[in-house]
Coordinates of C-alpha atoms in Angstrom, one line a residue:
M71 CA 114.5 108.3 152.8
A72 CA 117.0 111.1 152.7
N73 CA 116.1 114.7 151.8
P74 CA 117.7 115.5 148.4
V75 CA 118.0 119.1 149.2
S76 CA 119.8 118.5 152.4
D77 CA 122.4 116.3 150.5
L78 CA 123.5 119.2 148.3
P79 CA 126.6 121.2 149.1
E80 CA 126.1 124.4 151.0
V81 CA 126.8 126.6 148.0
I82 CA 123.6 125.7 146.3
A83 CA 121.6 124.8 149.3
T84 CA 118.2 126.3 149.6
E85 CA 118.2 126.5 153.3
A86 CA 120.1 129.2 155.2
A87 CA 123.6 128.3 156.2
Q88 CA 124.3 127.8 159.8
T89 CA 127.0 129.9 161.3
E90 CA 128.9 129.0 164.4
A91 CA 130.9 131.0 166.7
V92 CA 134.2 129.5 167.8
V93 CA 136.0 130.8 170.9
D94 CA 139.7 130.6 170.5
M95 CA 141.7 131.8 173.4
G96 CA 139.3 134.3 174.5
A97 CA 138.5 135.7 171.1
A98 CA 135.3 134.8 169.4
K99 CA 135.5 134.0 165.7
L100 CA 132.5 133.7 163.5
V101 CA 132.7 130.7 161.1
G102 CA 130.6 131.1 157.9
P103 CA 130.2 129.1 154.7
E104 CA 133.3 128.5 152.6
L105 CA 133.9 127.3 149.0
W106 CA 137.4 125.9 148.2
G107 CA 138.7 127.5 151.3
L108 CA 137.6 131.0 150.2
E109 CA 135.4 133.3 152.1
P110 CA 132.3 134.8 150.5
Y111 CA 133.9 138.2 149.8
Q112 CA 136.9 136.4 148.2
I113 CA 134.6 134.4 145.9
V114 CA 132.8 137.6 144.9
S115 CA 136.2 139.3 144.2
V116 CA 137.4 136.4 142.1
A117 CA 134.0 136.4 140.2
M118 CA 134.4 140.2 139.6
L119 CA 138.0 139.7 138.4
V120 CA 136.8 137.0 135.9
L121 CA 133.9 139.3 134.8
F122 CA 136.3 142.3 134.2
A123 CA 138.8 140.0 132.4
F124 CA 136.1 138.9 130.0
A125 CA 134.8 142.5 129.7
F126 CA 138.3 143.9 128.8
F127 CA 140.0 141.0 127.2
G128 CA 136.9 139.1 125.9
A129 CA 136.3 141.6 123.1
K130 CA 139.9 141.4 122.0
V131 CA 139.9 137.6 122.4
H132 CA 136.7 137.4 120.3
K133 CA 138.3 139.7 117.8
I134 CA 141.5 137.7 117.7
I135 CA 139.7 134.4 117.5
G136 CA 137.2 135.9 114.9
G137 CA 140.1 137.4 113.0
G138 CA 142.0 134.1 113.0
L139 CA 138.9 132.3 111.8
D140 CA 138.3 134.9 109.2
G141 CA 141.9 134.6 108.0
K142 CA 141.5 130.8 107.9
I143 CA 138.3 131.2 106.0
A144 CA 139.9 133.6 103.5
A145 CA 142.9 131.2 103.1
I146 CA 140.6 128.3 102.5
K147 CA 138.5 130.4 100.0
E148 CA 141.7 131.4 98.3
Q149 CA 142.8 127.8 98.1
L150 CA 139.4 126.8 96.8
D151 CA 139.7 129.5 94.1
E152 CA 143.1 128.2 93.2
V153 CA 141.8 124.7 93.0
K154 CA 138.9 125.9 90.8
Q155 CA 141.3 127.8 88.6
L156 CA 143.7 124.8 88.4
R157 CA 140.7 122.5 87.6
A158 CA 139.6 124.9 84.8
E159 CA 143.1 125.0 83.4
A160 CA 143.3 121.2 83.6
E161 CA 139.9 120.9 81.8
A162 CA 141.1 123.3 79.2
L163 CA 144.4 121.5 78.8
R164 CA 142.5 118.1 78.6
Q165 CA 140.2 119.6 76.0
E166 CA 143.1 121.0 74.0
Y167 CA 144.9 117.6 74.0
A168 CA 141.6 115.9 73.1
D169 CA 141.2 118.3 70.2
K170 CA 144.9 117.7 69.2
I171 CA 144.3 113.9 69.3
A172 CA 141.2 114.2 67.2
G173 CA 143.0 116.5 64.8
A174 CA 146.0 114.1 64.7
E175 CA 143.6 111.2 64.0
K176 CA 141.9 113.2 61.2
D177 CA 145.4 114.1 59.8
A178 CA 146.4 110.5 60.0
E179 CA 143.3 109.4 58.1
A180 CA 143.9 112.2 55.5
M181 CA 147.5 111.2 55.2
L182 CA 146.5 107.5 54.8
A183 CA 143.9 108.5 52.1
N184 CA 146.4 110.7 50.4
A185 CA 149.0 108.0 50.5
Q186 CA 146.5 105.5 49.1
H187 CA 145.6 107.9 46.3
E188 CA 149.3 108.6 45.5
A189 CA 150.0 104.8 45.5
D190 CA 147.0 104.3 43.1
A191 CA 148.3 107.1 40.9
I192 CA 151.8 105.7 40.9
L193 CA 150.5 102.2 40.1
E194 CA 148.4 103.6 37.2
K195 CA 151.3 105.6 36.0
A196 CA 153.6 102.6 36.2
E197 CA 151.0 100.5 34.3
A198 CA 150.7 103.2 31.7
D199 CA 154.5 103.7 31.5
S200 CA 155.0 99.9 31.2
K201 CA 152.4 99.7 28.5
A202 CA 154.0 102.6 26.7
M203 CA 157.4 101.1 27.1
V204 CA 156.2 97.7 25.8
E205 CA 154.6 99.6 22.9
R206 CA 157.8 101.5 22.2
R207 CA 159.9 98.4 22.4
K208 CA 157.5 96.6 20.1
R209 CA 157.7 99.5 17.6
M210 CA 161.5 99.5 18.0
A211 CA 161.5 95.7 17.3
E212 CA 159.2 96.1 14.4
D213 CA 161.3 99.0 13.1
K214 CA 164.4 96.9 13.5
I215 CA 162.7 94.0 11.7
A216 CA 161.6 96.3 8.9
A217 CA 165.1 97.8 8.7
A218 CA 166.5 94.3 8.6
E219 CA 164.0 93.4 5.8
R220 CA 164.9 96.5 3.8
E221 CA 168.6 95.8 4.3
A222 CA 168.1 92.2 3.2
V223 CA 166.0 93.3 0.2
E224 CA 168.7 95.9 -0.6
D225 CA 171.4 93.4 -0.2
V226 CA 169.5 90.9 -2.4
R227 CA 169.0 93.7 -5.0
N228 CA 172.6 94.7 -4.8
R229 CA 173.7 91.1 -5.3
A230 CA 171.2 90.7 -8.1
V231 CA 172.4 93.9 -9.7
S232 CA 176.0 92.8 -9.2
A233 CA 175.2 89.4 -10.7
A234 CA 173.3 91.0 -13.5
T235 CA 176.1 93.4 -14.2
E236 CA 178.6 90.7 -14.1
A237 CA 176.5 88.5 -16.4
S238 CA 175.9 91.5 -18.7
R239 CA 179.6 92.2 -18.8
T240 CA 180.3 88.6 -19.6
L241 CA 177.7 88.4 -22.3
I242 CA 178.7 91.8 -23.7
A243 CA 182.3 90.8 -23.7
A244 CA 181.5 87.6 -25.3
K245 CA 179.1 88.9 -28.0
H246 CA 180.2 92.5 -28.4
D247 CA 183.1 93.5 -30.5
A248 CA 184.6 96.9 -31.6
E249 CA 182.1 97.4 -34.4
A250 CA 179.2 96.9 -32.2
D251 CA 180.7 99.4 -29.8
K252 CA 181.0 101.9 -32.6
A253 CA 177.4 101.4 -33.7
L254 CA 176.2 101.7 -30.1
A255 CA 178.2 104.9 -29.5
D256 CA 176.8 106.4 -32.7
K257 CA 173.3 105.6 -31.6
V258 CA 173.8 107.2 -28.2
I259 CA 175.3 110.3 -29.8
A260 CA 172.4 110.6 -32.3
G261 CA 170.0 110.3 -29.4
I262 CA 171.4 113.3 -27.7

């Protein structure tokens, strides 16, 4: 069975790294551990550069990111406030129209009741007027009948008077002579 520690790369190995000396044309070169082709001092330099970059720019980056997020949060809160305000306005408008509809329904009911009342009043007035007109026409007819009766009676009287006068004249002319006239005239004069 293989040793798990010995299978790990040299960077995190727990055992000390082996170094070799390579002789290249008479010069000895020490070969040490490498990571991505960098020497240990280079790895430390890169790590220090990254650390300094975070130290100098990290605060600004955090501020920039935090400021951006705070701006987004503020914009979202503002939008939410606008939405709440629009919703409140919509609710108020809906309530206003609901009240208007209820008022219009009440007005329509009142107008209908008023129209019914006016129609009843007009019907009663028409009935009363028609009764009064019938009564007036009846009286007018009775008055015309009475006038016609009076006229007929007057006409009959006038004819009777004319007939009596004519008959008297005829009788007086036939039975009355000059002496009778003189005696009648004397009697009338004596009565005065």
